[in-house]
Amino acid sequence: MKVSDDIAFVGVNDHRIDLFEGQYDVREIGMSYNSYVILDQKVAVMDSVDAAFRDEWFANLDQVLGDSKPDYLVVHHMEPDHSANIAAFMDRYPEAQVVSSAQSFKMMQAYFGVDYSDRGVVVKQGSTLKLGKHTLSFVAAPQVHWPEVMFSYDETDKVLFSADAFGKFGALDVEDDWVTNARSYYFGIVGKFGKNVQMALSKVAGCYVKAICPLHGPVLTGDLSRYLRLYDTWSSYRPEQSGVTLAYTSVYGHTKEAVRELEAKLRDGGATVATFDLARDDMAQALASAFRYDRLVLATTTYANSYFPFMHTFVTDLVEHNYQNRTVGMVENGSWMPVAAKQMREALEGLPNIAFAHNVVTLKGALNDDSRGQLDALAKELLA
Ligand code: FEO
């Protein structure tokens, strides 16, 4: 695949993977690890791929390079899904140099037992690398997603190499909705670092970009404003749309029944609603939905003097990803001493600009007239 006359895609699709980064379920859609080659007087390879795909990557490189040899391996990010084959590359191409941030070279020492400083070009914010017709300008993008991350911008073809930013879950040969899997990827992987994403975006705001080449997912071309607008919204923690996420766990079905009634009341009132059973549905999509919409309801049981484990994971995810600027309602169930709502509120209280719904729904087992009245009140409050 060509990105431009001089830039080729040499990445791979991974359909063997079950959990990306050890936690994100991609069994149905797989994952891509993107790598690119810039063919010029000096040849630059942009990042490597996951360790399991070394041979396929080398075969892709051979096809694009023909008789030429790469002069540089540009390393934008040291996470092993992109960096695993640096040592193999350096062995295969003994004349090549690694181009990366100072911190990356330290990480190479940690991963490969050698830092390649004798074959390295250290770049930082504002550094340039002339390849011939093409010149790469480097942009420091710390914490998008790790601290050593760099973007680079090819001034000639107006291509932004954006590391993990603008990536998504899913292999390139799977048809899916970009925004669904880009949103869950963003909030799962990069979402904690919104300020850093904003800073990185501001550094490239003045660049005219024709194509964005991320390390996962498709090359983005055409009207890029949609992608840039979404990234601005996501990284500034603004809700993307009006709507309610209902995230619940249920042991014997009573909490689920309450959630279904609340869902119906909210829909009847005109709200967009997305409901997730946290024990069965994709937690990453539930988290992304919580960020997508402006209101969230957490419904769960009291469990071992705390609240149910899957909800615990979800609430921890919200806290760790700096959830903010939303309204949160709660439905709790507990047969003798319900404490879930109180404890979830305590867990979320330190987050910025969270408004808790005044009406908390408490069940002590099955729904009854009293708890149905509470559901009515919560629905009305959320719809107001
Ligand atoms: Fe795709 Fe942060 O590595």
PDB file of C-alpha atoms in Angstrom, residues 61-180:
ATOM      1  CA  LEU A  61      10.536  -4.371   3.701  1.00  0.00           C
ATOM      2  CA  ASP A  62      12.305  -6.490   1.083  1.00  0.00           C
ATOM      3  CA  GLN A  63       9.445  -5.988  -1.321  1.00  0.00           C
ATOM      4  CA  VAL A  64       9.481  -2.210  -0.977  1.00  0.00           C
ATOM      5  CA  LEU A  65      13.231  -1.722  -0.674  1.00  0.00           C
ATOM      6  CA  GLY A  66      14.315  -3.950  -3.553  1.00  0.00           C
ATOM      7  CA  ASP A  67      18.086  -3.626  -3.745  1.00  0.00           C
ATOM      8  CA  SER A  68      18.318  -0.569  -1.534  1.00  0.00           C
ATOM      9  CA  LYS A  69      19.127  -0.682   2.151  1.00  0.00           C
ATOM     10  CA  PRO A  70      17.573   1.443   4.887  1.00  0.00           C
ATOM     11  CA  ASP A  71      19.705   4.231   6.324  1.00  0.00           C
ATOM     12  CA  TYR A  72      17.493   4.963   9.316  1.00  0.00           C
ATOM     13  CA  LEU A  73      15.028   3.256  11.614  1.00  0.00           C
ATOM     14  CA  VAL A  74      12.915   6.054  13.079  1.00  0.00           C
ATOM     15  CA  VAL A  75      11.513   4.951  16.441  1.00  0.00           C
ATOM     16  CA  HIS A  76       8.529   7.041  17.489  1.00  0.00           C
ATOM     17  CA  HIS A  77       7.520   4.856  20.424  1.00  0.00           C
ATOM     18  CA  MET A  78       9.254   2.146  22.428  1.00  0.00           C
ATOM     19  CA  GLU A  79       6.269   0.045  23.460  1.00  0.00           C
ATOM     20  CA  PRO A  80       7.063  -3.495  22.258  1.00  0.00           C
ATOM     21  CA  ASP A  81       4.150  -3.684  19.807  1.00  0.00           C
ATOM     22  CA  HIS A  82       6.290  -1.310  17.711  1.00  0.00           C
ATOM     23  CA  SER A  83       9.816  -1.638  18.994  1.00  0.00           C
ATOM     24  CA  ALA A  84      10.239  -5.404  19.401  1.00  0.00           C
ATOM     25  CA  ASN A  85      12.213  -5.854  16.211  1.00  0.00           C
ATOM     26  CA  ILE A  86      14.708  -3.018  16.621  1.00  0.00           C
ATOM     27  CA  ALA A  87      17.551  -5.390  17.525  1.00  0.00           C
ATOM     28  CA  ALA A  88      16.726  -7.748  14.644  1.00  0.00           C
ATOM     29  CA  PHE A  89      16.602  -4.766  12.259  1.00  0.00           C
ATOM     30  CA  MET A  90      19.948  -3.442  13.462  1.00  0.00           C
ATOM     31  CA  ASP A  91      21.503  -6.884  13.012  1.00  0.00           C
ATOM     32  CA  ARG A  92      20.040  -7.228   9.536  1.00  0.00           C
ATOM     33  CA  TYR A  93      21.131  -3.769   8.415  1.00  0.00           C
ATOM     34  CA  PRO A  94      24.518  -3.109  10.032  1.00  0.00           C
ATOM     35  CA  GLU A  95      24.907   0.273   8.294  1.00  0.00           C
ATOM     36  CA  ALA A  96      21.585   1.642   9.569  1.00  0.00           C
ATOM     37  CA  GLN A  97      21.161   4.165  12.364  1.00  0.00           C
ATOM     38  CA  VAL A  98      18.338   4.483  14.874  1.00  0.00           C
ATOM     39  CA  VAL A  99      16.667   7.884  15.105  1.00  0.00           C
ATOM     40  CA  SER A 100      14.756   8.513  18.304  1.00  0.00           C
ATOM     41  CA  SER A 101      14.371  10.499  21.508  1.00  0.00           C
ATOM     42  CA  ALA A 102      17.015  10.299  24.254  1.00  0.00           C
ATOM     43  CA  GLN A 103      14.621   8.428  26.502  1.00  0.00           C
ATOM     44  CA  SER A 104      14.021   5.788  23.832  1.00  0.00           C
ATOM     45  CA  PHE A 105      17.707   4.920  23.770  1.00  0.00           C
ATOM     46  CA  LYS A 106      17.579   4.281  27.520  1.00  0.00           C
ATOM     47  CA  MET A 107      14.600   1.997  26.939  1.00  0.00           C
ATOM     48  CA  MET A 108      16.505   0.153  24.202  1.00  0.00           C
ATOM     49  CA  GLN A 109      19.177  -0.621  26.769  1.00  0.00           C
ATOM     50  CA  ALA A 110      16.483  -1.996  29.062  1.00  0.00           C
ATOM     51  CA  TYR A 111      14.839  -4.094  26.351  1.00  0.00           C
ATOM     52  CA  PHE A 112      17.816  -5.220  24.269  1.00  0.00           C
ATOM     53  CA  GLY A 113      20.799  -4.874  26.616  1.00  0.00           C
ATOM     54  CA  VAL A 114      22.330  -2.377  24.178  1.00  0.00           C
ATOM     55  CA  ASP A 115      21.375   1.263  23.681  1.00  0.00           C
ATOM     56  CA  TYR A 116      22.571   1.677  20.080  1.00  0.00           C
ATOM     57  CA  SER A 117      24.031   5.083  20.996  1.00  0.00           C
ATOM     58  CA  ASP A 118      27.028   4.355  18.749  1.00  0.00           C
ATOM     59  CA  ARG A 119      24.571   3.920  15.876  1.00  0.00           C
ATOM     60  CA  GLY A 120      22.020   6.449  17.052  1.00  0.00           C
ATOM     61  CA  VAL A 121      20.751   9.895  16.128  1.00  0.00           C
ATOM     62  CA  VAL A 122      19.059  11.582  19.083  1.00  0.00           C
ATOM     63  CA  VAL A 123      16.217  13.887  18.139  1.00  0.00           C
ATOM     64  CA  LYS A 124      14.026  16.179  20.208  1.00  0.00           C
ATOM     65  CA  GLN A 125      11.297  18.774  19.699  1.00  0.00           C
ATOM     66  CA  GLY A 126      12.180  20.796  16.600  1.00  0.00           C
ATOM     67  CA  SER A 127      14.933  18.473  15.321  1.00  0.00           C
ATOM     68  CA  THR A 128      14.957  17.767  11.604  1.00  0.00           C
ATOM     69  CA  LEU A 129      16.290  14.883   9.544  1.00  0.00           C
ATOM     70  CA  LYS A 130      16.986  15.480   5.869  1.00  0.00           C
ATOM     71  CA  LEU A 131      16.483  12.423   3.685  1.00  0.00           C
ATOM     72  CA  GLY A 132      16.913  14.182   0.326  1.00  0.00           C
ATOM     73  CA  LYS A 133      13.676  15.481  -1.122  1.00  0.00           C
ATOM     74  CA  HIS A 134      11.971  14.744   2.191  1.00  0.00           C
ATOM     75  CA  THR A 135      12.723  16.362   5.529  1.00  0.00           C
ATOM     76  CA  LEU A 136      11.290  15.009   8.760  1.00  0.00           C
ATOM     77  CA  SER A 137      10.535  17.445  11.585  1.00  0.00           C
ATOM     78  CA  PHE A 138      10.222  15.905  15.024  1.00  0.00           C
ATOM     79  CA  VAL A 139       7.584  16.758  17.594  1.00  0.00           C
ATOM     80  CA  ALA A 140       7.917  15.698  21.217  1.00  0.00           C
ATOM     81  CA  ALA A 141       4.649  14.055  22.273  1.00  0.00           C
ATOM     82  CA  PRO A 142       5.355  12.825  25.802  1.00  0.00           C
ATOM     83  CA  GLN A 143       2.681  10.549  27.339  1.00  0.00           C
ATOM     84  CA  VAL A 144       0.912  10.030  24.066  1.00  0.00           C
ATOM     85  CA  HIS A 145       1.165   7.219  25.231  1.00  0.00           C
ATOM     86  CA  TRP A 146       4.576   6.703  26.917  1.00  0.00           C
ATOM     87  CA  PRO A 147       6.999   9.468  27.934  1.00  0.00           C
ATOM     88  CA  GLU A 148       9.498   8.957  25.089  1.00  0.00           C
ATOM     89  CA  VAL A 149       6.950   9.331  22.273  1.00  0.00           C
ATOM     90  CA  MET A 150       7.753  11.492  19.261  1.00  0.00           C
ATOM     91  CA  PHE A 151       5.661  12.376  16.230  1.00  0.00           C
ATOM     92  CA  SER A 152       7.327  13.300  12.961  1.00  0.00           C
ATOM     93  CA  TYR A 153       6.073  15.398  10.084  1.00  0.00           C
ATOM     94  CA  ASP A 154       7.203  14.972   6.505  1.00  0.00           C
ATOM     95  CA  GLU A 155       7.183  18.498   5.145  1.00  0.00           C
ATOM     96  CA  THR A 156       7.380  17.358   1.525  1.00  0.00           C
ATOM     97  CA  ASP A 157       4.375  15.034   1.351  1.00  0.00           C
ATOM     98  CA  LYS A 158       2.587  16.689   4.306  1.00  0.00           C
ATOM     99  CA  VAL A 159       2.346  13.427   6.225  1.00  0.00           C
ATOM    100  CA  LEU A 160       2.137  13.243   9.997  1.00  0.00           C
ATOM    101  CA  PHE A 161       3.516  10.110  11.633  1.00  0.00           C
ATOM    102  CA  SER A 162       1.480  10.204  14.828  1.00  0.00           C
ATOM    103  CA  ALA A 163       2.656   7.186  16.864  1.00  0.00           C
ATOM    104  CA  ASP A 164      -0.270   5.778  18.896  1.00  0.00           C
ATOM    105  CA  ALA A 165      -2.385   8.909  18.365  1.00  0.00           C
ATOM    106  CA  PHE A 166      -5.212   8.488  15.829  1.00  0.00           C
ATOM    107  CA  GLY A 167      -4.860   4.716  16.122  1.00  0.00           C
ATOM    108  CA  LYS A 168      -7.606   2.208  16.702  1.00  0.00           C
ATOM    109  CA  PHE A 169      -8.302  -1.395  17.579  1.00  0.00           C
ATOM    110  CA  GLY A 170      -8.815  -3.690  14.599  1.00  0.00           C
ATOM    111  CA  ALA A 171      -6.763  -5.132  11.758  1.00  0.00           C
ATOM    112  CA  LEU A 172      -6.752  -3.311   8.447  1.00  0.00           C
ATOM    113  CA  ASP A 173      -8.512  -6.142   6.609  1.00  0.00           C
ATOM    114  CA  VAL A 174     -11.537  -5.974   8.927  1.00  0.00           C
ATOM    115  CA  GLU A 175     -14.359  -3.633   8.041  1.00  0.00           C
ATOM    116  CA  ASP A 176     -15.596  -1.726  11.041  1.00  0.00           C
ATOM    117  CA  ASP A 177     -16.645   1.696  12.172  1.00  0.00           C
ATOM    118  CA  TRP A 178     -13.495   3.799  12.647  1.00  0.00           C
ATOM    119  CA  VAL A 179     -14.917   5.991  15.374  1.00  0.00           C
ATOM    120  CA  THR A 180     -16.194   3.130  17.570  1.00  0.00           C
TER     121      THR A 180
END
